Amino acid sequence: MPAASHPDAIAATPPTAPAAPIALTDRRPVVPAERLVAEMVPPPRFSDVSFGSYLPDTTQPSQYEAVRVLEEFAGTLNAGSAAPKRGWFRRSAPAPAGPAGVYLDGGYGVGKTHLLASLWHATPGPKAFGTFVELTNLVGALGFQQAVQTLSGHRLLCIDEFELDDPGDTVLVSTLLGRLVDNGVKLCATSNTLPEKLGEGRFAAADFLREIQGLSAHFRPLRIDGQDYRHRGLPDAPAPYTDEAVEAVAARTPGASLDDFDGLLAHLSAVHPSRYGAMLDDVTAVCLRGVHQVDDQSTALRLVVLADRMYDRELPVTASGVPFDQVFSEEMLRGGYRKKYLRAVSRLVALARDSSKPS
């Protein structure tokens, strides 16, 4: 009897072909409001941080001072016996004594988000953590009154990357924060000082306190100086890969996405920025062909949000085309959204470095 026909013979199993890379341009996620609320926690990159894991620059006393002040702030939050009560169809309770929050003022990469997340982790719930954009998206999804009701049940609200360049959104969030402070919610916020204004003392803090209008008396500005930790002693952006190398990385990396840069930019215009995080669900690495300089403001701002969500998820980015430190034109870097573009460059370069590390 031929071996192949023997009843105990085991048929050879053909090797399984690797799964095709994910295309982000095929994804149009729908994110219910409940998920927006449930996901108001520090991003995965900061899921386990603490004040103890923050590594201050030994040449920057303000970084040590920031840790001390925030640890004391966390102590006052832990001393409270109960979370604030919801303020709904009732007169707001008087705001508790002392500052309602802390504003972390500083440049890129000095660890403000690390410290903000450390405060969140050190504080008992209920509590919420989100970027300024995510907070405005939540208000849009829930409506203003429902957002007030939902967040008024929290002990602490942490707002990362507070933005001052959209007057409408700034007034909206300022009004929201006023209602929350009236209901006893404590606040902590971060923002960025433009590099050419770092020598002007508390310029960014003055902007922040002015824009939040009546809330200024509730915040203690806390300056954090230092160099971007992502670039301390590190080289410039790594050289781009070839298209063929990008495709090879995508093919051998389970869960990797592979897209043409132009196609992805076009797709971002059809997906609300609040859904960019969901678009990256189950993605382990991002591969892009043909990265080029972006000159359109709206396109560039969408790319900034995507860069933030990729950075939150620690997704290495393998790309061909131009290096990421050239993705925004000099004209755009001199404009009103400079702080966003510089933050995006810093983060994209860090993710590109992650992709170039030996596995």
PDB file of C-alpha atoms in Angstrom, residues 108-225:
ATOM      1  CA  TYR A 108       8.115  69.646  24.492  1.00  0.00           C
ATOM      2  CA  GLY A 109       9.319  66.412  26.024  1.00  0.00           C
ATOM      3  CA  VAL A 110       9.959  67.615  29.585  1.00  0.00           C
ATOM      4  CA  GLY A 111       7.643  64.955  30.993  1.00  0.00           C
ATOM      5  CA  LYS A 112       4.433  66.912  31.538  1.00  0.00           C
ATOM      6  CA  THR A 113       2.202  64.064  30.333  1.00  0.00           C
ATOM      7  CA  HIS A 114       4.147  61.589  32.472  1.00  0.00           C
ATOM      8  CA  LEU A 115       3.538  63.766  35.532  1.00  0.00           C
ATOM      9  CA  LEU A 116      -0.118  64.341  34.624  1.00  0.00           C
ATOM     10  CA  ALA A 117      -0.685  60.591  34.284  1.00  0.00           C
ATOM     11  CA  SER A 118       1.211  59.995  37.545  1.00  0.00           C
ATOM     12  CA  LEU A 119      -1.195  62.344  39.321  1.00  0.00           C
ATOM     13  CA  TRP A 120      -4.138  60.466  37.790  1.00  0.00           C
ATOM     14  CA  HIS A 121      -2.747  57.107  38.950  1.00  0.00           C
ATOM     15  CA  ALA A 122      -2.112  58.479  42.457  1.00  0.00           C
ATOM     16  CA  THR A 123      -5.695  59.750  42.841  1.00  0.00           C
ATOM     17  CA  PRO A 124      -8.682  57.610  43.842  1.00  0.00           C
ATOM     18  CA  GLY A 125     -11.590  57.539  41.421  1.00  0.00           C
ATOM     19  CA  PRO A 126     -13.841  58.421  39.910  1.00  0.00           C
ATOM     20  CA  LYS A 127     -11.446  60.359  37.672  1.00  0.00           C
ATOM     21  CA  ALA A 128     -10.926  61.145  33.995  1.00  0.00           C
ATOM     22  CA  PHE A 129      -7.925  61.796  31.726  1.00  0.00           C
ATOM     23  CA  GLY A 130      -8.005  63.109  28.167  1.00  0.00           C
ATOM     24  CA  THR A 131      -6.509  65.542  25.725  1.00  0.00           C
ATOM     25  CA  PHE A 132      -8.149  68.887  25.048  1.00  0.00           C
ATOM     26  CA  VAL A 133      -9.344  67.529  21.678  1.00  0.00           C
ATOM     27  CA  GLU A 134     -10.819  64.423  23.303  1.00  0.00           C
ATOM     28  CA  LEU A 135     -12.641  66.605  25.840  1.00  0.00           C
ATOM     29  CA  THR A 136     -14.211  68.769  23.123  1.00  0.00           C
ATOM     30  CA  ASN A 137     -15.168  65.593  21.241  1.00  0.00           C
ATOM     31  CA  LEU A 138     -16.851  64.273  24.392  1.00  0.00           C
ATOM     32  CA  VAL A 139     -18.884  67.467  24.764  1.00  0.00           C
ATOM     33  CA  GLY A 140     -19.875  67.170  21.105  1.00  0.00           C
ATOM     34  CA  ALA A 141     -20.963  63.558  21.559  1.00  0.00           C
ATOM     35  CA  LEU A 142     -22.839  63.982  24.852  1.00  0.00           C
ATOM     36  CA  GLY A 143     -23.997  67.573  24.656  1.00  0.00           C
ATOM     37  CA  PHE A 144     -22.860  70.226  27.124  1.00  0.00           C
ATOM     38  CA  GLN A 145     -25.315  69.522  29.943  1.00  0.00           C
ATOM     39  CA  GLN A 146     -24.804  65.760  29.813  1.00  0.00           C
ATOM     40  CA  ALA A 147     -21.027  66.248  29.800  1.00  0.00           C
ATOM     41  CA  VAL A 148     -21.335  68.427  32.927  1.00  0.00           C
ATOM     42  CA  GLN A 149     -23.479  65.791  34.618  1.00  0.00           C
ATOM     43  CA  THR A 150     -21.100  62.959  33.713  1.00  0.00           C
ATOM     44  CA  LEU A 151     -17.863  64.681  34.711  1.00  0.00           C
ATOM     45  CA  SER A 152     -19.271  66.304  37.854  1.00  0.00           C
ATOM     46  CA  GLY A 153     -19.207  62.863  39.440  1.00  0.00           C
ATOM     47  CA  HIS A 154     -15.414  62.836  39.210  1.00  0.00           C
ATOM     48  CA  ARG A 155     -12.823  63.731  41.819  1.00  0.00           C
ATOM     49  CA  LEU A 156     -10.175  64.727  39.238  1.00  0.00           C
ATOM     50  CA  LEU A 157     -10.104  65.728  35.567  1.00  0.00           C
ATOM     51  CA  CYS A 158      -6.718  65.741  33.819  1.00  0.00           C
ATOM     52  CA  ILE A 159      -6.480  67.627  30.512  1.00  0.00           C
ATOM     53  CA  ASP A 160      -3.411  67.044  28.368  1.00  0.00           C
ATOM     54  CA  GLU A 161      -2.286  69.424  25.605  1.00  0.00           C
ATOM     55  CA  PHE A 162      -4.653  72.292  26.397  1.00  0.00           C
ATOM     56  CA  GLU A 163      -5.029  74.298  23.188  1.00  0.00           C
ATOM     57  CA  LEU A 164      -5.445  78.061  22.960  1.00  0.00           C
ATOM     58  CA  ASP A 165      -5.621  78.481  19.177  1.00  0.00           C
ATOM     59  CA  ASP A 166      -9.378  77.911  18.722  1.00  0.00           C
ATOM     60  CA  PRO A 167     -11.343  80.640  20.550  1.00  0.00           C
ATOM     61  CA  GLY A 168     -14.644  78.773  20.279  1.00  0.00           C
ATOM     62  CA  ASP A 169     -13.318  75.550  21.777  1.00  0.00           C
ATOM     63  CA  THR A 170     -11.396  77.461  24.444  1.00  0.00           C
ATOM     64  CA  VAL A 171     -14.544  79.271  25.607  1.00  0.00           C
ATOM     65  CA  LEU A 172     -16.502  75.991  25.519  1.00  0.00           C
ATOM     66  CA  VAL A 173     -13.966  74.166  27.680  1.00  0.00           C
ATOM     67  CA  SER A 174     -13.506  77.173  29.972  1.00  0.00           C
ATOM     68  CA  THR A 175     -17.259  77.226  30.611  1.00  0.00           C
ATOM     69  CA  LEU A 176     -17.289  73.467  31.192  1.00  0.00           C
ATOM     70  CA  LEU A 177     -14.411  73.672  33.660  1.00  0.00           C
ATOM     71  CA  GLY A 178     -16.151  76.485  35.528  1.00  0.00           C
ATOM     72  CA  ARG A 179     -19.191  74.271  36.066  1.00  0.00           C
ATOM     73  CA  LEU A 180     -17.005  71.368  37.167  1.00  0.00           C
ATOM     74  CA  VAL A 181     -15.016  73.482  39.634  1.00  0.00           C
ATOM     75  CA  ASP A 182     -18.302  74.724  41.124  1.00  0.00           C
ATOM     76  CA  ASN A 183     -19.182  71.073  41.712  1.00  0.00           C
ATOM     77  CA  GLY A 184     -15.911  70.313  43.482  1.00  0.00           C
ATOM     78  CA  VAL A 185     -13.949  68.641  40.670  1.00  0.00           C
ATOM     79  CA  LYS A 186     -10.172  69.182  40.864  1.00  0.00           C
ATOM     80  CA  LEU A 187      -8.251  69.897  37.651  1.00  0.00           C
ATOM     81  CA  CYS A 188      -4.780  69.504  36.211  1.00  0.00           C
ATOM     82  CA  ALA A 189      -3.815  70.648  32.719  1.00  0.00           C
ATOM     83  CA  THR A 190      -0.740  70.749  30.499  1.00  0.00           C
ATOM     84  CA  SER A 191       0.185  72.787  27.460  1.00  0.00           C
ATOM     85  CA  ASN A 192       3.313  73.751  25.539  1.00  0.00           C
ATOM     86  CA  THR A 193       5.343  76.926  25.432  1.00  0.00           C
ATOM     87  CA  LEU A 194       6.666  77.787  21.988  1.00  0.00           C
ATOM     88  CA  PRO A 195      10.460  77.369  21.882  1.00  0.00           C
ATOM     89  CA  GLU A 196      11.164  81.029  21.054  1.00  0.00           C
ATOM     90  CA  LYS A 197       9.096  82.061  24.098  1.00  0.00           C
ATOM     91  CA  LEU A 198      10.786  79.806  26.638  1.00  0.00           C
ATOM     92  CA  GLY A 199      12.872  82.745  27.833  1.00  0.00           C
ATOM     93  CA  GLU A 200       9.832  84.873  28.566  1.00  0.00           C
ATOM     94  CA  GLY A 201       9.060  83.401  31.964  1.00  0.00           C
ATOM     95  CA  ARG A 202       5.423  82.442  32.327  1.00  0.00           C
ATOM     96  CA  PHE A 203       4.216  83.664  28.951  1.00  0.00           C
ATOM     97  CA  ALA A 204       2.282  80.481  28.144  1.00  0.00           C
ATOM     98  CA  ALA A 205       0.839  80.373  31.646  1.00  0.00           C
ATOM     99  CA  ALA A 206      -0.349  83.977  31.236  1.00  0.00           C
ATOM    100  CA  ASP A 207      -2.039  83.013  27.953  1.00  0.00           C
ATOM    101  CA  PHE A 208      -3.687  80.021  29.581  1.00  0.00           C
ATOM    102  CA  LEU A 209      -4.942  81.915  32.614  1.00  0.00           C
ATOM    103  CA  ARG A 210      -6.301  84.729  30.456  1.00  0.00           C
ATOM    104  CA  GLU A 211      -8.138  82.388  28.088  1.00  0.00           C
ATOM    105  CA  ILE A 212      -9.855  80.407  30.842  1.00  0.00           C
ATOM    106  CA  GLN A 213     -11.178  83.733  32.096  1.00  0.00           C
ATOM    107  CA  GLY A 214     -12.865  83.403  35.498  1.00  0.00           C
ATOM    108  CA  LEU A 215     -11.032  80.169  36.277  1.00  0.00           C
ATOM    109  CA  SER A 216      -7.591  81.742  36.475  1.00  0.00           C
ATOM    110  CA  ALA A 217      -7.757  82.182  40.250  1.00  0.00           C
ATOM    111  CA  HIS A 218      -8.326  78.446  40.660  1.00  0.00           C
ATOM    112  CA  PHE A 219      -5.074  77.381  38.965  1.00  0.00           C
ATOM    113  CA  ARG A 220      -1.532  77.307  40.249  1.00  0.00           C
ATOM    114  CA  PRO A 221       0.880  77.664  37.286  1.00  0.00           C
ATOM    115  CA  LEU A 222       3.873  75.355  37.566  1.00  0.00           C
ATOM    116  CA  ARG A 223       6.805  75.926  35.224  1.00  0.00           C
ATOM    117  CA  ILE A 224       8.811  72.872  34.032  1.00  0.00           C
ATOM    118  CA  ASP A 225      12.035  73.648  32.158  1.00  0.00           C
TER     119      ASP A 225
END
